[in-house]
GROMACS .gro file of C-alpha atoms in nm:
model
  469
    1MET     CA    1  -0.015  -0.017  -0.005
    2LYS     CA    2   0.286   0.226   0.061
    3SER     CA    3   0.407   0.194  -0.286
    4MET     CA    4   0.083   0.242  -0.413
    5LEU     CA    5   0.067   0.601  -0.238
    6LYS     CA    6   0.424   0.655  -0.340
    7LEU     CA    7   0.334   0.588  -0.692
    8ILE     CA    8   0.046   0.843  -0.684
    9ARG     CA    9   0.235   1.102  -0.517
   10ARG     CA   10   0.500   1.050  -0.810
   11SER     CA   11   0.266   1.073  -1.075
   12LEU     CA   12   0.092   1.383  -0.936
   13LEU     CA   13   0.406   1.568  -0.888
   14LEU     CA   14   0.482   1.451  -1.246
   15LEU     CA   15   0.172   1.615  -1.366
   16LEU     CA   16   0.231   1.916  -1.166
   17ILE     CA   17   0.582   1.951  -1.292
   18SER     CA   18   0.478   1.923  -1.647
   19MET     CA   19   0.174   2.153  -1.623
   20PHE     CA   20   0.421   2.418  -1.472
   21LEU     CA   21   0.712   2.356  -1.752
   22LEU     CA   22   0.423   2.349  -2.023
   23LEU     CA   23   0.298   2.702  -1.898
   24ILE     CA   24   0.640   2.847  -1.899
   25PHE     CA   25   0.704   2.709  -2.252
   26ASN     CA   26   0.375   2.863  -2.368
   27GLY     CA   27   0.474   3.198  -2.220
   28VAL     CA   28   0.813   3.206  -2.379
   29PHE     CA   29   0.669   3.090  -2.703
   30PHE     CA   30   0.398   3.374  -2.692
   31ILE     CA   31   0.630   3.647  -2.609
   32SER     CA   32   0.891   3.539  -2.892
   33VAL     CA   33   0.614   3.500  -3.159
   34THR     CA   34   0.467   3.823  -3.059
   35ALA     CA   35   0.787   3.993  -3.027
   36SER     CA   36   0.905   3.871  -3.406
   37HIS     CA   37   0.550   4.000  -3.557
   38ASN     CA   38   0.496   4.319  -3.352
   39SER     CA   39   0.401   4.618  -3.573
   40GLY     CA   40   0.353   4.845  -3.274
   41GLY     CA   41   0.630   5.082  -3.370
   42SER     CA   42   0.754   5.001  -3.727
   43ILE     CA   43   0.447   5.123  -3.930
   44TRP     CA   44   0.435   5.444  -3.725
   45THR     CA   45   0.800   5.487  -3.762
   46ALA     CA   46   0.782   5.449  -4.137
   47ALA     CA   47   0.515   5.713  -4.131
   48GLU     CA   48   0.700   5.950  -3.981
   49THR     CA   49   1.003   5.872  -4.190
   50VAL     CA   50   0.810   5.942  -4.513
   51ALA     CA   51   0.646   6.277  -4.333
   52ASP     CA   52   1.025   6.397  -4.253
   53SER     CA   53   1.113   6.315  -4.592
   54LEU     CA   54   0.887   6.561  -4.783
   55SER     CA   55   1.031   6.890  -4.859
   56PRO     CA   56   0.925   7.213  -5.037
   57SER     CA   57   1.025   7.235  -5.386
   58SER     CA   58   0.949   7.475  -5.690
   59ASP     CA   59   0.662   7.243  -5.815
   60GLY     CA   60   0.517   7.184  -5.449
   61LEU     CA   61   0.661   6.918  -5.227
   62ARG     CA   62   0.912   6.660  -5.315
   63LEU     CA   63   0.993   6.311  -5.158
   64SER     CA   64   1.338   6.257  -5.071
   65GLU     CA   65   1.526   5.920  -5.160
   66GLU     CA   66   1.508   5.787  -4.807
   67GLY     CA   67   1.127   5.836  -4.819
   68ARG     CA   68   1.103   5.638  -5.143
   69LYS     CA   69   1.303   5.354  -4.993
   70THR     CA   70   1.087   5.361  -4.698
   71LEU     CA   71   0.778   5.320  -4.923
   72LYS     CA   72   0.923   5.057  -5.133
   73GLU     CA   73   1.022   4.847  -4.825
   74TYR     CA   74   0.674   4.848  -4.704
   75GLY     CA   75   0.480   4.835  -5.037
   76ALA     CA   76   0.321   5.131  -4.922
   77TRP     CA   77   0.179   5.472  -5.048
   78ALA     CA   78   0.100   5.797  -4.926
   79ILE     CA   79  -0.094   6.102  -4.908
   80LEU     CA   80  -0.071   6.430  -4.750
   81ILE     CA   81  -0.424   6.584  -4.672
   82GLU     CA   82  -0.458   6.957  -4.590
   83ASP     CA   83  -0.544   7.082  -4.244
   84LYS     CA   84  -0.845   7.303  -4.320
   85SER     CA   85  -1.007   7.159  -4.651
   86GLY     CA   86  -0.925   6.805  -4.610
   87ASN     CA   87  -0.787   6.796  -4.977
   88THR     CA   88  -0.512   6.611  -5.060
   89ILE     CA   89  -0.229   6.832  -5.140
   90TRP     CA   90   0.045   6.547  -5.216
   91GLU     CA   91   0.025   6.188  -5.305
   92SER     CA   92   0.289   5.936  -5.402
   93ASP     CA   93   0.375   5.789  -5.744
   94ASN     CA   94   0.212   5.421  -5.673
   95LEU     CA   95  -0.122   5.578  -5.520
   96PRO     CA   96  -0.393   5.330  -5.599
   97GLU     CA   97  -0.668   5.480  -5.831
   98GLU     CA   98  -0.981   5.397  -5.574
   99ILE     CA   99  -0.817   5.633  -5.299
  100PRO     CA  100  -1.012   5.971  -5.274
  101ASP     CA  101  -0.876   6.310  -5.296
  102HIS     CA  102  -1.079   6.471  -5.050
  103TYR     CA  103  -1.174   6.375  -4.685
  104SER     CA  104  -1.425   6.494  -4.425
  105ALA     CA  105  -1.367   6.502  -4.077
  106ALA     CA  106  -1.549   6.158  -4.029
  107GLU     CA  107  -1.338   5.998  -4.304
  108ILE     CA  108  -1.025   6.107  -4.162
  109ALA     CA  109  -1.101   5.993  -3.817
  110ARG     CA  110  -1.169   5.634  -3.975
  111ALA     CA  111  -0.875   5.657  -4.186
  112VAL     CA  112  -0.666   5.729  -3.873
  113ASN     CA  113  -0.814   5.466  -3.672
  114GLY     CA  114  -0.826   5.196  -3.922
  115TYR     CA  115  -0.853   5.172  -4.298
  116ILE     CA  116  -0.905   5.346  -4.618
  117CYS     CA  117  -1.058   5.154  -4.887
  118ASP     CA  118  -0.943   4.835  -4.699
  119TYR     CA  119  -0.592   4.960  -4.676
  120PRO     CA  120  -0.459   4.944  -4.323
  121THR     CA  121  -0.326   5.295  -4.243
  122SER     CA  122  -0.073   5.455  -4.011
  123PHE     CA  123  -0.040   5.809  -3.989
  124SER     CA  124   0.209   6.117  -3.882
  125ARG     CA  125   0.182   6.517  -3.855
  126LYS     CA  126   0.367   6.714  -4.133
  127GLY     CA  127   0.336   7.049  -3.997
  128ASP     CA  128  -0.017   7.135  -3.961
  129HIS     CA  129  -0.118   6.870  -4.234
  130LEU     CA  130  -0.187   6.496  -4.186
  131LEU     CA  131   0.017   6.252  -4.364
  132ILE     CA  132  -0.144   5.905  -4.404
  133LEU     CA  133   0.059   5.602  -4.488
  134GLY     CA  134  -0.118   5.309  -4.684
  135LEU     CA  135  -0.007   4.935  -4.643
  136PRO     CA  136  -0.083   4.658  -4.856
  137LYS     CA  137  -0.443   4.513  -4.768
  138THR     CA  138  -0.286   4.175  -4.669
  139GLY     CA  139  -0.008   4.315  -4.466
  140TYR     CA  140  -0.172   4.414  -4.138
  141TRP     CA  141  -0.485   4.374  -3.930
  142LYS     CA  142  -0.567   4.677  -3.740
  143LEU     CA  143  -0.803   4.663  -3.398
  144MET     CA  144  -1.010   4.975  -3.459
  145TRP     CA  145  -1.175   5.024  -3.124
  146PRO     CA  146  -0.896   4.950  -2.880
  147ALA     CA  147  -1.133   5.041  -2.565
  148PHE     CA  148  -1.215   4.807  -2.247
  149ASP     CA  149  -1.400   4.877  -1.932
  150TYR     CA  150  -1.169   4.992  -1.662
  151ASN     CA  151  -1.297   4.735  -1.391
  152PHE     CA  152  -1.190   4.455  -1.647
  153ILE     CA  153  -0.838   4.599  -1.685
  154ALA     CA  154  -0.825   4.653  -1.305
  155ASN     CA  155  -0.935   4.303  -1.226
  156LEU     CA  156  -0.742   4.152  -1.548
  157PRO     CA  157  -0.454   3.961  -1.319
  158LYS     CA  158  -0.719   3.828  -1.059
  159LEU     CA  159  -0.917   3.681  -1.371
  160LEU     CA  160  -0.608   3.518  -1.531
  161LEU     CA  161  -0.537   3.363  -1.196
  162ILE     CA  162  -0.862   3.248  -1.189
  163GLY     CA  163  -0.853   3.098  -1.519
  164LEU     CA  164  -0.530   2.946  -1.473
  165LEU     CA  165  -0.649   2.755  -1.165
  166CYS     CA  166  -0.976   2.645  -1.362
  167ASN     CA  167  -0.771   2.486  -1.623
  168LEU     CA  168  -0.519   2.321  -1.392
  169GLY     CA  169  -0.837   2.207  -1.187
  170ILE     CA  170  -0.997   2.054  -1.535
  171VAL     CA  171  -0.653   1.907  -1.645
  172SER     CA  172  -0.633   1.731  -1.314
  173LEU     CA  173  -0.974   1.608  -1.328
  174ILE     CA  174  -0.880   1.442  -1.669
  175TYR     CA  175  -0.585   1.304  -1.568
  176PHE     CA  176  -0.746   1.144  -1.239
  177LEU     CA  177  -1.047   1.018  -1.466
  178ALA     CA  178  -0.824   0.878  -1.702
  179SER     CA  179  -0.578   0.711  -1.492
  180SER     CA  180  -0.811   0.594  -1.193
  181GLY     CA  181  -0.848   0.265  -1.394
  182ILE     CA  182  -0.464   0.220  -1.396
  183PHE     CA  183  -0.476   0.288  -1.014
  184ARG     CA  184  -0.750   0.031  -0.953
  185SER     CA  185  -0.563  -0.208  -1.142
  186VAL     CA  186  -0.237  -0.156  -0.968
  187LYS     CA  187  -0.353  -0.171  -0.613
  188PRO     CA  188  -0.423  -0.542  -0.635
  189ILE     CA  189  -0.128  -0.617  -0.837
  190LEU     CA  190   0.079  -0.463  -0.613
  191LYS     CA  191  -0.071  -0.655  -0.313
  192GLY     CA  192  -0.026  -0.972  -0.529
  193ILE     CA  193   0.340  -0.920  -0.561
  194GLN     CA  194   0.377  -0.838  -0.193
  195ASP     CA  195   0.213  -1.179  -0.098
  196LEU     CA  196   0.376  -1.361  -0.328
  197PRO     CA  197   0.694  -1.408  -0.105
  198GLU     CA  198   0.501  -1.480   0.202
  199GLY     CA  199   0.344  -1.792   0.052
  200LYS     CA  200  -0.031  -1.624   0.062
  201GLU     CA  201  -0.297  -1.737  -0.170
  202VAL     CA  202  -0.255  -1.504  -0.458
  203TYR     CA  203  -0.520  -1.417  -0.739
  204VAL     CA  204  -0.517  -1.087  -0.923
  205ARG     CA  205  -0.877  -1.030  -1.141
  206GLU     CA  206  -0.750  -1.004  -1.481
  207ARG     CA  207  -0.914  -0.695  -1.606
  208GLY     CA  208  -0.839  -0.326  -1.705
  209LEU     CA  209  -0.548  -0.186  -1.857
  210LEU     CA  210  -0.282  -0.416  -1.665
  211SER     CA  211  -0.486  -0.753  -1.735
  212GLU     CA  212  -0.169  -0.902  -1.904
  213LEU     CA  213   0.042  -0.816  -1.592
  214ALA     CA  214  -0.218  -0.980  -1.373
  215SER     CA  215  -0.231  -1.274  -1.577
  216SER     CA  216   0.129  -1.316  -1.552
  217ILE     CA  217   0.116  -1.280  -1.169
  218ASN     CA  218  -0.150  -1.557  -1.139
  219GLN     CA  219   0.038  -1.774  -1.325
  220SER     CA  220   0.365  -1.732  -1.148
  221ALA     CA  221   0.158  -1.772  -0.830
  222GLU     CA  222   0.041  -2.103  -0.931
  223LYS     CA  223   0.357  -2.211  -1.056
  224LEU     CA  224   0.514  -2.135  -0.689
  225ARG     CA  225   0.239  -2.330  -0.540
  226SER     CA  226   0.286  -2.628  -0.752
  227GLN     CA  227   0.661  -2.616  -0.706
  228GLU     CA  228   0.618  -2.581  -0.312
  229HIS     CA  229   0.373  -2.880  -0.322
  230SER     CA  230   0.631  -3.083  -0.507
  231LEU     CA  231   0.921  -2.962  -0.293
  232LYS     CA  232   0.719  -3.050   0.041
  233LYS     CA  233   0.623  -3.383  -0.108
  234LYS     CA  234   0.996  -3.469  -0.188
  235GLU     CA  235   1.075  -3.344   0.153
  236THR     CA  236   0.825  -3.566   0.315
  237ALA     CA  237   0.919  -3.870   0.106
  238ARG     CA  238   1.288  -3.831   0.171
  239ALA     CA  239   1.214  -3.765   0.556
  240ASN     CA  240   0.980  -4.095   0.568
  241TRP     CA  241   1.233  -4.261   0.389
  242ILE     CA  242   1.534  -4.200   0.623
  243ALA     CA  243   1.338  -4.265   0.946
  244GLY     CA  244   1.212  -4.589   0.788
  245VAL     CA  245   1.559  -4.715   0.698
  246SER     CA  246   1.669  -4.608   1.065
  247HIS     CA  247   1.407  -4.794   1.204
  248ASP     CA  248   1.442  -5.101   0.987
  249ILE     CA  249   1.827  -5.118   1.024
  250ARG     CA  250   1.809  -5.101   1.429
  251THR     CA  251   1.687  -5.464   1.469
  252PRO     CA  252   1.959  -5.620   1.258
  253LEU     CA  253   2.206  -5.389   1.363
  254SER     CA  254   2.152  -5.456   1.737
  255MET     CA  255   2.175  -5.835   1.675
  256ILE     CA  256   2.486  -5.815   1.468
  257MET     CA  257   2.650  -5.605   1.786
  258GLY     CA  258   2.530  -5.829   2.051
  259TYR     CA  259   2.662  -6.156   1.878
  260ALA     CA  260   2.990  -5.973   1.796
  261GLY     CA  261   3.018  -5.875   2.176
  262GLN     CA  262   2.968  -6.231   2.275
  263LEU     CA  263   3.210  -6.369   2.038
  264GLU     CA  264   3.453  -6.108   2.134
  265GLU     CA  265   3.430  -6.209   2.505
  266ASP     CA  266   3.446  -6.597   2.433
  267ALA     CA  267   3.741  -6.758   2.577
  268ALA     CA  268   3.707  -7.057   2.367
  269LEU     CA  269   3.775  -6.861   2.067
  270SER     CA  270   4.151  -6.768   1.958
  271GLY     CA  271   4.250  -6.414   1.974
  272SER     CA  272   4.286  -6.325   1.620
  273GLN     CA  273   3.898  -6.466   1.605
  274ARG     CA  274   3.824  -6.251   1.908
  275GLN     CA  275   3.992  -5.937   1.761
  276LYS     CA  276   3.801  -5.977   1.444
  277ALA     CA  277   3.452  -6.001   1.656
  278ALA     CA  278   3.597  -5.670   1.815
  279VAL     CA  279   3.620  -5.509   1.484
  280ILE     CA  280   3.282  -5.609   1.381
  281ARG     CA  281   3.117  -5.474   1.687
  282ARG     CA  282   3.312  -5.135   1.662
  283GLN     CA  283   3.227  -5.090   1.300
  284SER     CA  284   2.857  -5.174   1.389
  285GLU     CA  285   2.876  -4.905   1.650
  286LYS     CA  286   2.983  -4.654   1.391
  287ILE     CA  287   2.684  -4.760   1.164
  288ARG     CA  288   2.454  -4.730   1.471
  289ASP     CA  289   2.603  -4.387   1.522
  290LEU     CA  290   2.579  -4.277   1.177
  291VAL     CA  291   2.213  -4.413   1.130
  292SER     CA  292   2.156  -4.212   1.447
  293ASP     CA  293   2.320  -3.887   1.299
  294LEU     CA  294   2.122  -3.924   0.935
  295ASN     CA  295   1.812  -3.950   1.141
  296LEU     CA  296   1.885  -3.659   1.324
  297ALA     CA  297   1.995  -3.455   1.063
  298SER     CA  298   1.711  -3.526   0.868
  299ARG     CA  299   1.464  -3.408   1.134
  300LEU     CA  300   1.686  -3.091   1.177
  301GLU     CA  301   1.669  -3.035   0.795
  302TYR     CA  302   1.297  -3.073   0.770
  303ASN     CA  303   1.200  -2.885   1.091
  304MET     CA  304   1.085  -3.222   1.255
  305GLN     CA  305   1.290  -3.206   1.549
  306PRO     CA  306   1.132  -3.062   1.855
  307LEU     CA  307   1.319  -2.797   2.027
  308HIS     CA  308   1.285  -2.810   2.423
  309LEU     CA  309   1.394  -2.432   2.473
  310GLU     CA  310   1.503  -2.353   2.817
  311ILE     CA  311   1.769  -2.097   2.980
  312CYS     CA  312   2.100  -2.298   2.976
  313ASN     CA  313   2.457  -2.241   3.070
  314LEU     CA  314   2.698  -2.292   2.804
  315VAL     CA  315   2.964  -2.322   3.038
  316ALA     CA  316   2.824  -2.582   3.178
  317ILE     CA  317   2.735  -2.758   2.849
  318ALA     CA  318   3.082  -2.738   2.717
  319ARG     CA  319   3.213  -2.856   3.054
  320GLN     CA  320   2.990  -3.158   3.074
  321ALA     CA  321   3.092  -3.271   2.719
  322SER     CA  322   3.462  -3.224   2.796
  323VAL     CA  323   3.409  -3.454   3.088
  324ASP     CA  324   3.223  -3.721   2.922
  325PHE     CA  325   3.558  -3.737   2.667
  326ILE     CA  326   3.797  -3.747   2.928
  327ASN     CA  327   3.644  -4.029   3.127
  328ASN     CA  328   3.621  -4.240   2.799
  329ASP     CA  329   3.981  -4.159   2.685
  330ILE     CA  330   4.140  -4.452   2.876
  331GLU     CA  331   4.458  -4.420   2.675
  332GLY     CA  332   4.499  -4.047   2.704
  333ARG     CA  333   4.564  -4.000   2.316
  334TYR     CA  334   4.341  -3.705   2.312
  335PRO     CA  335   4.375  -3.472   2.610
  336ILE     CA  336   4.120  -3.210   2.661
  337ARG     CA  337   4.245  -2.853   2.800
  338TRP     CA  338   3.971  -2.628   2.954
  339LEU     CA  339   4.081  -2.291   2.867
  340THR     CA  340   3.745  -2.100   2.970
  341LYS     CA  341   3.841  -1.815   3.231
  342ASP     CA  342   3.740  -1.881   3.581
  343SER     CA  343   3.568  -1.542   3.610
  344LEU     CA  344   3.314  -1.689   3.359
  345SER     CA  345   3.088  -1.890   3.564
  346SER     CA  346   2.776  -1.853   3.336
  347CYS     CA  347   2.702  -1.784   2.970
  348LEU     CA  348   2.343  -1.809   2.946
  349VAL     CA  349   2.155  -1.862   2.591
  350ARG     CA  350   1.785  -1.999   2.546
  351GLY     CA  351   1.836  -2.339   2.369
  352ASP     CA  352   1.784  -2.705   2.395
  353SER     CA  353   2.082  -2.850   2.627
  354SER     CA  354   2.077  -3.178   2.497
  355LEU     CA  355   2.115  -3.038   2.122
  356LEU     CA  356   2.376  -2.799   2.206
  357GLN     CA  357   2.561  -3.067   2.422
  358ARG     CA  358   2.528  -3.289   2.107
  359ALA     CA  359   2.694  -3.005   1.886
  360VAL     CA  360   2.989  -2.967   2.095
  361ALA     CA  361   3.054  -3.341   2.125
  362ASN     CA  362   3.045  -3.375   1.738
  363VAL     CA  363   3.310  -3.125   1.707
  364VAL     CA  364   3.543  -3.318   1.956
  365GLN     CA  365   3.479  -3.653   1.818
  366ASN     CA  366   3.548  -3.496   1.471
  367SER     CA  367   3.926  -3.419   1.597
  368MET     CA  368   3.948  -3.745   1.739
  369ASN     CA  369   3.821  -3.927   1.403
  370HIS     CA  370   4.074  -3.719   1.178
  371ASN     CA  371   4.378  -3.769   1.420
  372ASP     CA  372   4.459  -4.117   1.460
  373ASN     CA  373   4.765  -4.046   1.627
  374GLY     CA  374   4.619  -3.813   1.897
  375CYS     CA  375   4.586  -3.451   1.947
  376ARG     CA  376   4.547  -3.202   2.183
  377ILE     CA  377   4.168  -3.049   2.222
  378ASP     CA  378   4.130  -2.694   2.357
  379ILE     CA  379   3.781  -2.581   2.449
  380THR     CA  380   3.717  -2.218   2.558
  381VAL     CA  381   3.362  -2.037   2.632
  382GLU     CA  382   3.345  -1.669   2.613
  383LYS     CA  383   3.120  -1.390   2.564
  384SER     CA  384   3.159  -1.141   2.281
  385GLY     CA  385   2.900  -0.847   2.255
  386SER     CA  386   2.540  -0.997   2.281
  387TRP     CA  387   2.694  -1.349   2.157
  388GLY     CA  388   2.793  -1.651   2.366
  389ILE     CA  389   3.065  -1.847   2.197
  390ILE     CA  390   3.234  -2.179   2.234
  391ARG     CA  391   3.570  -2.238   2.060
  392VAL     CA  392   3.709  -2.574   2.024
  393ASP     CA  393   4.082  -2.610   1.867
  394ASP     CA  394   4.299  -2.898   1.805
  395ASN     CA  395   4.671  -2.892   1.762
  396GLY     CA  396   4.625  -3.201   1.500
  397ALA     CA  397   4.696  -3.263   1.125
  398GLY     CA  398   4.431  -2.977   1.045
  399VAL     CA  399   4.316  -2.932   0.676
  400GLU     CA  400   4.439  -2.778   0.364
  401ASP     CA  401   4.307  -2.453   0.245
  402TRP     CA  402   4.118  -2.618  -0.034
  403GLN     CA  403   3.969  -2.863   0.202
  404LEU     CA  404   3.836  -2.569   0.427
  405ASP     CA  405   3.686  -2.394   0.118
  406LYS     CA  406   3.512  -2.701   0.028
  407LEU     CA  407   3.401  -2.758   0.375
  408ARG     CA  408   3.247  -2.402   0.412
  409ASN     CA  409   3.100  -2.403   0.055
  410THR     CA  410   3.050  -2.730  -0.094
  411PRO     CA  411   2.674  -2.842  -0.010
  412HIS     CA  412   2.615  -3.164   0.166
  413TYR     CA  413   2.442  -3.465   0.028
  414MET     CA  414   2.158  -3.424   0.264
  415VAL     CA  415   2.054  -3.078   0.126
  416CYS     CA  416   2.152  -3.116  -0.243
  417ASP     CA  417   1.975  -3.313  -0.513
  418GLU     CA  418   2.206  -3.232  -0.799
  419ASN     CA  419   2.573  -3.227  -0.843
  420THR     CA  420   2.631  -3.516  -0.625
  421GLY     CA  421   3.000  -3.539  -0.738
  422PRO     CA  422   3.195  -3.314  -0.523
  423GLN     CA  423   2.956  -3.291  -0.232
  424ARG     CA  424   3.079  -3.306   0.116
  425HIS     CA  425   3.049  -3.653   0.309
  426GLY     CA  426   3.007  -3.696   0.690
  427LEU     CA  427   2.736  -3.559   0.892
  428GLY     CA  428   2.906  -3.448   1.219
  429LEU     CA  429   2.982  -3.104   1.137
  430LEU     CA  430   2.667  -3.083   0.917
  431ILE     CA  431   2.444  -3.142   1.248
  432VAL     CA  432   2.668  -2.880   1.420
  433ARG     CA  433   2.569  -2.635   1.186
  434GLN     CA  434   2.208  -2.744   1.180
  435ILE     CA  435   2.201  -2.707   1.544
  436LEU     CA  436   2.335  -2.377   1.561
  437GLU     CA  437   2.107  -2.248   1.297
  438ALA     CA  438   1.823  -2.375   1.478
  439HIS     CA  439   1.905  -2.176   1.802
  440HIS     CA  440   1.983  -1.836   1.547
  441GLY     CA  441   2.333  -1.909   1.580
  442ASN     CA  442   2.601  -2.019   1.331
  443ALA     CA  443   2.928  -2.233   1.319
  444SER     CA  444   3.238  -2.129   1.110
  445PHE     CA  445   3.537  -2.320   1.056
  446ASP     CA  446   3.893  -2.239   1.033
  447HIS     CA  447   4.263  -2.341   1.094
  448SER     CA  448   4.387  -2.313   1.485
  449LYS     CA  449   4.662  -2.116   1.588
  450GLU     CA  450   4.881  -2.421   1.606
  451GLY     CA  451   4.789  -2.542   1.261
  452GLY     CA  452   4.518  -2.793   1.337
  453PHE     CA  453   4.140  -2.744   1.320
  454SER     CA  454   3.938  -2.485   1.472
  455VAL     CA  455   3.540  -2.470   1.505
  456LEU     CA  456   3.362  -2.143   1.617
  457MET     CA  457   3.017  -2.178   1.759
  458LYS     CA  458   2.791  -1.890   1.819
  459LEU     CA  459   2.465  -1.829   1.992
  460PRO     CA  460   2.267  -1.508   2.098
  461LEU     CA  461   2.287  -1.449   2.464
  462ALA     CA  462   1.954  -1.538   2.665
  463ASP     CA  463   1.849  -1.150   2.648
  464SER     CA  464   1.935  -1.117   2.289
  465ALA     CA  465   1.741  -1.402   2.192
  466ASP     CA  466   1.450  -1.277   2.391
  467LYS     CA  467   1.476  -0.947   2.217
  468ARG     CA  468   1.501  -1.149   1.862
  469ASN     CA  469   1.154  -1.334   1.952
   0.00000   0.00000   0.00000
C-alpha cells in the first residue's frame, strides 16, 4: 500500500511539474512570436520617416530618396491631407486609383483609426497637415476600437489567475479520471506481488489496462504453489525414507552388535577370532551412530526435530561434554584442555541443552576421527557482545586451504539434489551447523593457531534471544 501511495504522489508531482513547464514554454513561445511580428512601432516610424522626407520644391512638395526607399520597403503609398480643406495636397507615385482625394472629418477619423478602402493605415503629422501611410491590404490587421472596461482591466490579473487555476483543475480532473482505472488495477497487483514471497494465496482479477500483468502474476503464483507442493512432497518422502531405513536397520544391527560382543568375550575362540569380532562390534557401533546422525540431520533439515527451549549455561554444557570425553579416553591420546576463564561462571542462552551438548560432542569427536595419532583439544567458552561463543581447537593434522574452502562452501548430500560428485560427506559438522542455525546462531570453520582445526560456535545470549523473539 505504501508503494501505491508513493506511485500516486510521484505521478501527481510529475503532472504538476509538466503543467508548470508547459506554462513556461507557452509563455516564452507567445512572447517570442508576438515580439517577432509586433507592428506597434515599425509602421508608425515609417509614417514619420515619410513625413520628414517631404520637403518644399519649386513645383510643390518633393519626396526624398530615403522616403522612396521606406515606401518601397513596406509596399506602401502615402498622401498628405490639408488641415482646413481636407483635400489631398500631395500623393505618392504608386497611389491606387480608388483612393479619394478629399476627406471629411469623419473619413479622416476612420482613416486614422483603421482603413482607407480596406488598406490598413498609419499616420504622422507634417506641420499642420496629416500624412497618411497606406499599407498592403494583406500586410496588417488593425484593431479599430481598442477600448476596454476599466474594471475589466483592473481585475485582469485576478481573472487570469482564476482562469489558470480552473485550467489546472480541469486538466487534473481529466488526468485522474483517465488514470483511475490504472490505479485500481495497480493496487491488487501490488498486493499480489507483496503476498507472493509470503506464501499466501494469490489471485489478481484479470481486467483493465494491466490485465496481462495480472495474468502473469497469477501464472507465477500457480507455478510457485505447484513447486512448493512438489518440494514438500519430496521432502516428506525423503524424511519418511530416512526414518524408515533407520527403524528397519536398528533390529538387525542390534543383533550383529550383540553376537559380535559375545564372540569377542568368548574364551573358547582364538585371539585373532576375538579381535575380528571386536572389529565387527566397533564398526557396527559406527553404523549405529551414523544412522542416528542421519536421522537427526533429517529431522533438523525438515524442521521435524522439536526444540525444548530453556535457559541453559554454555559453560556447563561445554564442561559436561569435556568430562564425558575425558572419562572415555582411557589411553589418554586426546587430552582436553579447559581454557575458559575462571571469572566466567555462566554464559546463558535460550536453547535445547541436549542438542547443544551434542553439537560440542560432534566437534570434539571430529577432531578425534581425523587424528588417529592423537592430538590435544582446547575448549573455550567466552562472551562477545550479544553472543555466547564456544571455541574448539586442536593441534592435530588440520586441513588444507582447499579442504577448508570445500567444507565451507560445498553443499552436503543431505541438502542437495544435484551435482552429487563433489558433495561433502560426513554428518558430524553438518549436524553442528544445523543445531546452531536452529538456535539462530552459526558455526564457522578455520585453522587453529597451532595449525590444527578450529570450530567457532556462536549463539545469541538469552537477553538478545528474547529480543529476537
